[in-house]
Amino acid sequence: MEKNIQAIRGMHDVLPSQTRHWQYLEACVREVLGRYGYQEVRMPIVEFTELFKRSIGEVTDIVEKEMYTFEDRNGDRLTLRPEGTAGCVRAVLEHGLLHNQTQRLWYQGPMFRHERPQKGRYRQFQQIGVETFGMAGPDIDAELIFITARLWKALGIDGLELQLNSLGTAEERAAYRQELVAYFGCHHDALDEDSRRRLHSNPLRILDTKNPDMAELVAGAPVLADLLGEGSRRHFEQLQTLLKAAGVRFVFNPRLVRGLDYYSLTVFEWVTDRLGAQGTVCAGGRYDSLVAQLGGRSTPAVGFAMGVERLIALLEADGRLPETARADIYLVQRGEAARREALVLAERVRDALPQLRVLAHCGNGAFKAQFKRADHSGARIALVLGEDELARGEIGIKHLRNKLPQEAVAVDCLVGRLAEIFDKS
Ligand code: ATP
Ligand code: MG
């Protein structure tokens, strides 16, 4: 026998018992973002490879080793999107959405990164992302953080820590870069292979290392906050004032640099210690230079992305998720003519009582086996249509969750009787 084909490592099915969780989270996000006036945008999953190279940066984990890149039949270099910001900027530029206007956008969908799969780290994973354009001040940075804080509240997630840092301007980072090169250069022997490579190409990335052996060295590195100029400092202070005024707690994390090249000024992450090493559930920041970098007019921008699998893992750990939806009614039938009538009846019930979930048994099967399925479906009642009932123009109502005796009602009275039964619950 041939071997079964399995899903690709690091890529997972979301089964019916879990889709409820996803839908619950998505509904919460949609509701909260709607209340802030954000609009959904949907981009393709595949883009030209060049887009990601130009935006995320050549010397990043993602572009160096994590992208799913291939040549299509025309010989175009394409990539499964590893994140949503680049595609979103491409889309707003392509459709002229930045001409004299601000934008508040969000999207959701799968992202692809060839990482080492482990708990909370997958090769296909889901992000919900938010991007705003045309607003330069710390007020919009604060608004994004308020949105996330409100979302945690709506979902019932607590215990997340908000970490903040400022990456300053390009010039300030250039000065910082020199200090870092000098510092890490003095500790060359302690650097791992990745970091040695990055020492000259992109030393800030060394701070973002996931290698625990490097933790101590990174902890002793110079701090960018000390090199911030007046403008950057003011932006950062104003953001902190806004957060304090709204009662949003945060901690300053001078090592927070984020894994992508395009950030400037504000960067933030929401972190938990309950998910092991994969503790960041939401990350974002300002990227004022990206729009110009991709060919548009210089436009301030700030956004964030949430890792849906990690948020769901948190909700599951806390038992915060809704039960899987159960059927209300299971329709049991037996005999050729009854089967036909049963399907029509089920439709009639669905027309009249749209709030009820009606499962109709399909195909043959002994009554006993059908009642077993009815029980398993969670339905409160089974409707029973056999040849006897059909001959009398009646239908049986069997109460599955209490000791009430089975009833028989005229088919024409069924909807009325069901309304009564379910009204009482
Ligand atoms: P990490 O530091 O965990 O690698 P990152 O900085 O690469 O994250 P971003 O590119 O900022 O992550 O993506 C935003 C969020 O998407 C992350 O905070 C995380 O919740 C989620 N995420 C990123 N990569 C993965 C992945 N491979 N599997 C599952 N979720 C992920
Ligand atoms: Mg990463």
Coordinates of C-alpha atoms in Angstrom, one line a residue, residues 14-410:
V14 CA -7.6 23.8 12.0
L15 CA -10.2 21.1 12.8
P16 CA -13.9 21.7 13.5
S17 CA -13.3 21.6 17.2
Q18 CA -10.9 24.5 16.9
T19 CA -12.4 26.6 14.2
R20 CA -14.9 27.9 16.8
H21 CA -11.9 29.3 18.7
W22 CA -10.6 31.0 15.6
Q23 CA -14.0 32.5 14.8
Y24 CA -14.5 33.8 18.3
L25 CA -11.1 35.5 18.2
E26 CA -11.7 36.9 14.7
A27 CA -15.2 38.2 15.7
C28 CA -13.7 40.0 18.7
V29 CA -11.0 41.6 16.5
R30 CA -13.5 42.6 13.8
E31 CA -15.7 44.2 16.4
V32 CA -13.0 46.1 18.3
L33 CA -11.3 47.4 15.1
G34 CA -14.7 48.4 13.7
R35 CA -15.2 50.5 16.7
Y36 CA -12.0 52.5 16.0
G37 CA -13.0 52.9 12.3
Y38 CA -10.5 50.5 10.8
Q39 CA -11.3 48.9 7.4
E40 CA -10.3 45.5 6.2
V41 CA -8.1 45.0 3.2
R42 CA -7.3 41.6 1.6
M43 CA -4.0 41.2 -0.3
P44 CA -2.7 38.2 -2.3
I45 CA -0.7 35.6 -0.5
V46 CA 2.0 35.6 -3.2
E47 CA 4.1 38.7 -4.2
F48 CA 7.2 39.4 -6.1
T49 CA 10.3 38.3 -4.1
E50 CA 11.8 41.8 -4.7
L51 CA 9.0 43.4 -2.6
F52 CA 10.1 41.6 0.6
K53 CA 13.8 42.0 -0.1
R54 CA 13.3 45.8 -0.5
S55 CA 11.1 46.2 2.6
I56 CA 12.1 43.6 5.2
G57 CA 15.8 44.0 4.5
E58 CA 18.3 41.7 2.9
V59 CA 20.1 41.0 6.1
T60 CA 17.2 39.7 8.2
D61 CA 16.3 36.2 9.3
I62 CA 13.3 36.3 7.1
V63 CA 14.9 37.3 3.8
E64 CA 18.1 35.4 4.4
K65 CA 16.7 32.0 5.3
E66 CA 13.0 31.8 5.9
M67 CA 11.2 32.8 2.7
Y68 CA 9.3 30.3 0.5
T69 CA 10.6 31.6 -2.8
F70 CA 10.1 29.9 -6.2
E71 CA 10.0 30.6 -9.9
D72 CA 6.6 30.4 -11.5
R73 CA 6.0 29.1 -15.1
N74 CA 6.9 32.5 -16.5
G75 CA 10.2 32.6 -14.7
D76 CA 9.1 35.3 -12.2
R77 CA 10.6 35.1 -8.8
L78 CA 7.7 34.9 -6.3
T79 CA 7.5 34.5 -2.6
L80 CA 4.7 33.3 -0.2
R81 CA 4.3 36.3 2.0
P82 CA 6.2 36.0 5.3
E83 CA 4.4 39.0 6.7
G84 CA 1.7 41.5 5.7
T85 CA 3.1 45.0 5.9
A86 CA 5.1 44.9 2.7
G87 CA 2.0 43.7 0.7
C88 CA -0.2 46.2 2.4
V89 CA 2.1 49.1 1.5
R90 CA 2.4 47.8 -2.1
A91 CA -1.4 47.7 -2.3
V92 CA -2.1 51.2 -0.9
L93 CA 0.6 52.6 -3.3
E94 CA -0.7 50.7 -6.3
H95 CA -4.2 51.9 -5.7
G96 CA -3.4 55.5 -4.8
L97 CA -4.9 55.2 -1.3
L98 CA -2.3 57.6 0.1
H99 CA -3.1 60.7 -1.9
N100 CA -4.0 63.4 0.6
Q101 CA -5.6 61.0 3.0
T102 CA -4.9 58.9 6.0
Q103 CA -5.7 55.2 6.2
R104 CA -6.5 52.9 9.0
L105 CA -6.4 49.3 7.7
W106 CA -6.4 45.8 8.9
Y107 CA -6.0 42.3 7.4
Q108 CA -5.7 38.7 8.4
G109 CA -4.4 35.6 6.7
P110 CA -1.7 33.0 6.6
M111 CA 2.0 33.9 6.5
F112 CA 4.9 31.6 5.6
R113 CA 8.3 31.3 7.1
H114 CA 10.7 28.4 6.9
E115 CA 11.6 28.3 10.6
R116 CA 12.3 25.4 12.9
P117 CA 8.8 24.3 13.9
Q118 CA 8.1 24.2 17.6
K119 CA 5.3 25.2 19.9
G120 CA 4.1 28.6 18.9
R121 CA 6.4 28.7 15.8
Y122 CA 5.1 27.3 12.6
R123 CA 5.9 27.5 8.9
Q124 CA 2.4 28.5 8.0
F125 CA 0.9 30.7 10.7
Q126 CA -1.9 33.2 10.9
Q127 CA -1.5 36.9 11.5
I128 CA -4.0 39.7 12.1
G129 CA -2.3 42.9 11.1
V130 CA -3.1 46.6 11.4
E131 CA -1.4 49.3 9.4
T132 CA -2.0 53.1 9.5
F133 CA -0.7 55.7 7.0
G134 CA -0.3 59.4 7.0
M135 CA -0.1 60.1 10.7
A136 CA 3.2 61.1 12.1
G137 CA 2.5 61.9 15.8
P138 CA 2.6 59.7 18.9
D139 CA -1.2 59.9 19.2
I140 CA -1.7 57.2 16.5
D141 CA 1.0 55.0 18.1
A142 CA -1.0 55.3 21.3
E143 CA -4.2 54.5 19.5
L144 CA -2.8 51.3 18.2
I145 CA -1.7 50.3 21.6
F146 CA -5.2 51.2 23.0
I147 CA -6.7 48.9 20.4
T148 CA -4.6 46.0 21.5
A149 CA -5.2 46.6 25.1
R150 CA -9.0 46.8 24.5
L151 CA -8.8 43.6 22.5
W152 CA -7.1 41.7 25.3
K153 CA -9.8 42.9 27.6
A154 CA -12.6 41.8 25.2
L155 CA -11.0 38.4 24.8
G156 CA -10.4 38.1 28.6
I157 CA -6.6 37.7 28.2
D158 CA -4.7 39.2 31.1
G159 CA -1.1 39.1 32.3
L160 CA 0.4 40.4 29.1
E161 CA 3.3 42.8 29.4
L162 CA 3.7 45.8 27.0
Q163 CA 7.3 46.4 26.2
L164 CA 8.3 49.7 24.5
N165 CA 11.4 51.1 22.9
S166 CA 12.3 53.8 20.5
L167 CA 14.6 53.1 17.5
G168 CA 15.1 56.8 16.8
T169 CA 15.8 58.1 13.3
A170 CA 18.1 56.6 10.6
E171 CA 20.9 59.0 11.7
E172 CA 20.6 58.1 15.3
R173 CA 20.6 54.4 14.4
A174 CA 23.7 55.0 12.3
A175 CA 25.6 56.4 15.3
Y176 CA 24.3 53.6 17.5
R177 CA 25.4 51.1 14.9
Q178 CA 29.0 52.3 15.2
E179 CA 28.9 51.9 19.0
L180 CA 27.5 48.4 18.6
V181 CA 30.2 47.4 16.1
A182 CA 32.8 48.6 18.5
Y183 CA 31.3 46.8 21.4
F184 CA 30.6 43.5 19.7
G185 CA 33.9 43.8 17.9
C186 CA 35.7 43.7 21.3
H187 CA 33.8 40.5 22.1
H188 CA 34.3 38.8 18.7
D189 CA 35.1 35.4 20.3
A190 CA 31.7 35.3 22.1
L191 CA 29.7 35.9 19.0
D192 CA 27.9 33.1 17.3
E193 CA 28.1 32.5 13.6
D194 CA 25.0 34.5 12.7
S195 CA 26.1 37.5 14.8
R196 CA 29.6 37.5 13.3
R197 CA 28.1 37.7 9.9
R198 CA 25.9 40.5 11.0
L199 CA 28.5 42.5 12.8
H200 CA 29.2 44.6 9.8
S201 CA 26.1 44.1 7.7
N202 CA 23.4 44.7 10.3
P203 CA 24.7 44.8 13.9
L204 CA 21.3 45.8 15.4
R205 CA 20.0 42.4 14.5
I206 CA 22.5 40.9 16.9
L207 CA 20.3 42.3 19.7
D208 CA 17.4 40.3 18.3
T209 CA 19.2 37.0 18.5
K210 CA 17.3 34.0 19.9
N211 CA 20.5 32.3 21.0
P212 CA 20.5 32.0 24.8
D213 CA 24.3 31.8 24.9
M214 CA 24.4 35.4 23.6
A215 CA 22.1 36.8 26.2
E216 CA 24.7 38.1 28.6
L217 CA 26.7 39.7 25.9
V218 CA 23.6 41.4 24.5
A219 CA 22.6 42.5 27.9
G220 CA 25.8 44.5 28.3
A221 CA 25.6 46.2 24.9
P222 CA 25.2 50.0 24.6
V223 CA 21.7 51.3 24.6
L224 CA 20.1 53.2 21.8
A225 CA 17.9 55.3 24.1
D226 CA 21.1 57.1 25.2
L227 CA 21.7 58.4 21.7
L228 CA 18.2 59.6 20.8
G229 CA 18.0 63.2 19.6
E230 CA 15.5 65.8 20.8
G231 CA 12.7 64.9 18.3
S232 CA 12.8 61.2 18.9
R233 CA 13.0 61.6 22.6
R234 CA 10.0 63.9 22.6
H235 CA 7.9 61.5 20.4
F236 CA 8.8 58.7 22.8
E237 CA 8.0 60.7 25.9
Q238 CA 4.6 61.9 24.5
L239 CA 3.6 58.4 23.7
Q240 CA 4.4 57.3 27.3
T241 CA 2.4 60.3 28.6
L242 CA -0.6 59.2 26.5
L243 CA -0.3 55.6 27.7
K244 CA -0.1 56.7 31.3
A245 CA -3.1 59.0 31.0
A246 CA -5.2 56.1 29.7
G247 CA -3.9 53.7 32.4
V248 CA -2.0 51.4 30.0
R249 CA 0.9 49.9 31.8
F250 CA 4.2 49.3 30.0
V251 CA 7.9 48.6 30.6
F252 CA 10.8 50.2 28.7
N253 CA 12.9 47.5 27.0
P254 CA 16.0 49.0 25.5
R255 CA 16.9 45.7 23.7
L256 CA 13.7 45.6 21.8
V257 CA 14.8 46.1 18.1
R258 CA 12.3 43.8 16.2
G259 CA 13.4 41.5 13.5
L260 CA 12.6 43.6 10.4
D261 CA 14.6 46.5 9.0
Y262 CA 11.9 49.0 8.3
Y263 CA 11.1 50.2 11.9
S264 CA 11.9 53.7 13.3
L265 CA 10.9 55.5 16.5
T266 CA 8.3 53.5 18.4
V267 CA 8.5 49.8 18.6
F268 CA 6.4 47.6 20.9
E269 CA 5.6 44.0 21.8
W270 CA 3.0 42.4 24.0
V271 CA 4.7 39.5 25.8
T272 CA 3.7 36.6 28.0
D273 CA 5.7 34.2 30.0
R274 CA 3.1 31.5 29.7
L275 CA 4.0 30.3 26.2
G276 CA 7.7 29.4 26.7
A277 CA 10.2 30.8 24.3
Q278 CA 7.5 32.0 21.9
G279 CA 6.2 34.6 24.2
T280 CA 5.5 37.5 21.9
V281 CA 1.8 37.6 20.9
C282 CA 1.7 41.0 19.2
A283 CA 4.5 43.2 17.8
G284 CA 4.6 46.4 15.9
G285 CA 6.1 49.8 15.4
R286 CA 6.5 52.8 13.3
Y287 CA 8.0 52.5 9.8
D288 CA 8.1 56.1 8.4
S289 CA 10.6 55.3 5.7
L290 CA 9.0 52.2 4.1
V291 CA 6.5 53.9 1.8
A292 CA 9.3 55.9 0.2
Q293 CA 11.6 52.9 0.1
L294 CA 8.9 51.1 -2.0
G295 CA 8.6 54.0 -4.4
G296 CA 5.9 56.2 -2.9
R297 CA 5.9 59.7 -1.5
S298 CA 7.4 59.8 2.0
T299 CA 4.4 58.9 4.3
P300 CA 4.5 58.2 8.0
A301 CA 3.2 54.8 9.0
V302 CA 2.7 52.6 12.0
G303 CA 1.3 49.2 12.5
F304 CA 1.4 45.9 14.4
A305 CA 0.7 42.2 13.8
M306 CA -0.7 39.5 16.2
G307 CA 0.2 35.8 16.0
V308 CA -3.2 34.1 16.1
E309 CA -1.9 30.6 17.1
R310 CA -0.2 32.1 20.1
L311 CA -3.3 34.0 21.2
I312 CA -5.4 30.9 20.8
A313 CA -2.9 28.9 22.9
L314 CA -3.3 31.6 25.6
L315 CA -7.1 31.4 25.4
E316 CA -7.0 27.6 25.6
A317 CA -4.7 27.6 28.6
D318 CA -7.1 29.9 30.4
G319 CA -10.2 27.9 29.3
R320 CA -11.7 31.1 27.9
L321 CA -13.0 29.6 24.7
P322 CA -16.6 29.0 23.8
E323 CA -18.0 25.4 23.5
T324 CA -18.3 23.9 20.1
A325 CA -21.7 24.6 18.7
R326 CA -24.2 21.8 19.3
A327 CA -27.2 20.8 17.2
D328 CA -30.6 21.7 18.6
I329 CA -32.7 19.2 16.7
Y330 CA -31.7 15.9 15.1
L331 CA -34.2 14.5 12.6
V332 CA -34.4 10.7 12.6
Q333 CA -36.2 9.0 9.7
R334 CA -36.8 5.5 8.4
G335 CA -38.3 4.3 5.1
E336 CA -38.1 5.6 1.5
A337 CA -41.2 7.9 1.7
A338 CA -40.3 9.2 5.2
R339 CA -36.8 10.1 4.2
R340 CA -38.2 12.4 1.4
E341 CA -40.7 14.0 3.7
A342 CA -38.1 14.4 6.5
L343 CA -35.8 16.5 4.3
V344 CA -38.7 18.8 3.3
L345 CA -39.8 19.1 7.0
A346 CA -36.3 20.0 8.0
E347 CA -36.3 22.8 5.5
R348 CA -39.6 24.0 6.8
V349 CA -38.3 24.1 10.3
R350 CA -35.2 26.0 9.2
D351 CA -37.3 28.5 7.3
A352 CA -39.6 29.1 10.3
L353 CA -37.1 29.0 13.1
P354 CA -33.8 30.3 11.8
Q355 CA -32.2 30.4 15.3
L356 CA -32.2 26.6 15.6
R357 CA -29.5 24.2 14.3
V358 CA -31.2 21.3 12.6
L359 CA -29.3 18.2 11.7
A360 CA -31.2 15.8 9.4
H361 CA -30.1 12.2 9.2
C362 CA -29.1 11.3 5.7
G363 CA -29.3 7.7 4.2
N364 CA -30.5 4.5 5.8
G365 CA -29.8 3.2 9.3
A366 CA -31.5 1.5 12.2
F367 CA -33.4 3.8 14.6
K368 CA -31.0 2.8 17.3
A369 CA -27.9 3.9 15.4
Q370 CA -29.6 7.1 14.5
F371 CA -30.6 7.9 18.1
K372 CA -27.0 7.3 19.0
R373 CA -25.9 10.0 16.6
A374 CA -28.7 12.3 17.7
D375 CA -27.4 12.0 21.3
H376 CA -23.9 12.6 20.1
S377 CA -24.9 15.7 18.2
G378 CA -25.9 17.4 21.5
A379 CA -29.4 18.0 20.2
R380 CA -32.1 18.6 22.8
I381 CA -34.7 16.8 20.9
A382 CA -35.0 14.2 18.1
L383 CA -37.8 14.5 15.6
V384 CA -38.9 11.0 14.6
L385 CA -40.5 10.2 11.2
G386 CA -41.1 6.5 10.5
E387 CA -43.6 4.9 8.2
D388 CA -46.2 4.8 11.0
E389 CA -45.9 8.5 11.7
L390 CA -46.0 9.3 8.0
A391 CA -49.2 7.3 7.6
R392 CA -50.9 9.3 10.4
G393 CA -49.6 12.7 9.2
E394 CA -47.7 13.1 12.5
I395 CA -44.2 13.4 13.7
G396 CA -42.7 12.2 17.0
I397 CA -40.8 14.5 19.4
K398 CA -38.4 12.7 21.6
H399 CA -36.8 14.7 24.5
L400 CA -33.2 13.7 24.7
R401 CA -32.0 15.7 27.7
N402 CA -34.9 15.1 30.2
K403 CA -37.4 12.6 31.2
L404 CA -40.4 14.1 29.4
P405 CA -42.5 11.5 27.5
Q406 CA -42.3 11.3 23.8
E407 CA -44.9 13.3 22.0
A408 CA -46.7 13.0 18.7
V409 CA -47.8 16.2 16.9
A410 CA -49.6 16.7 13.6

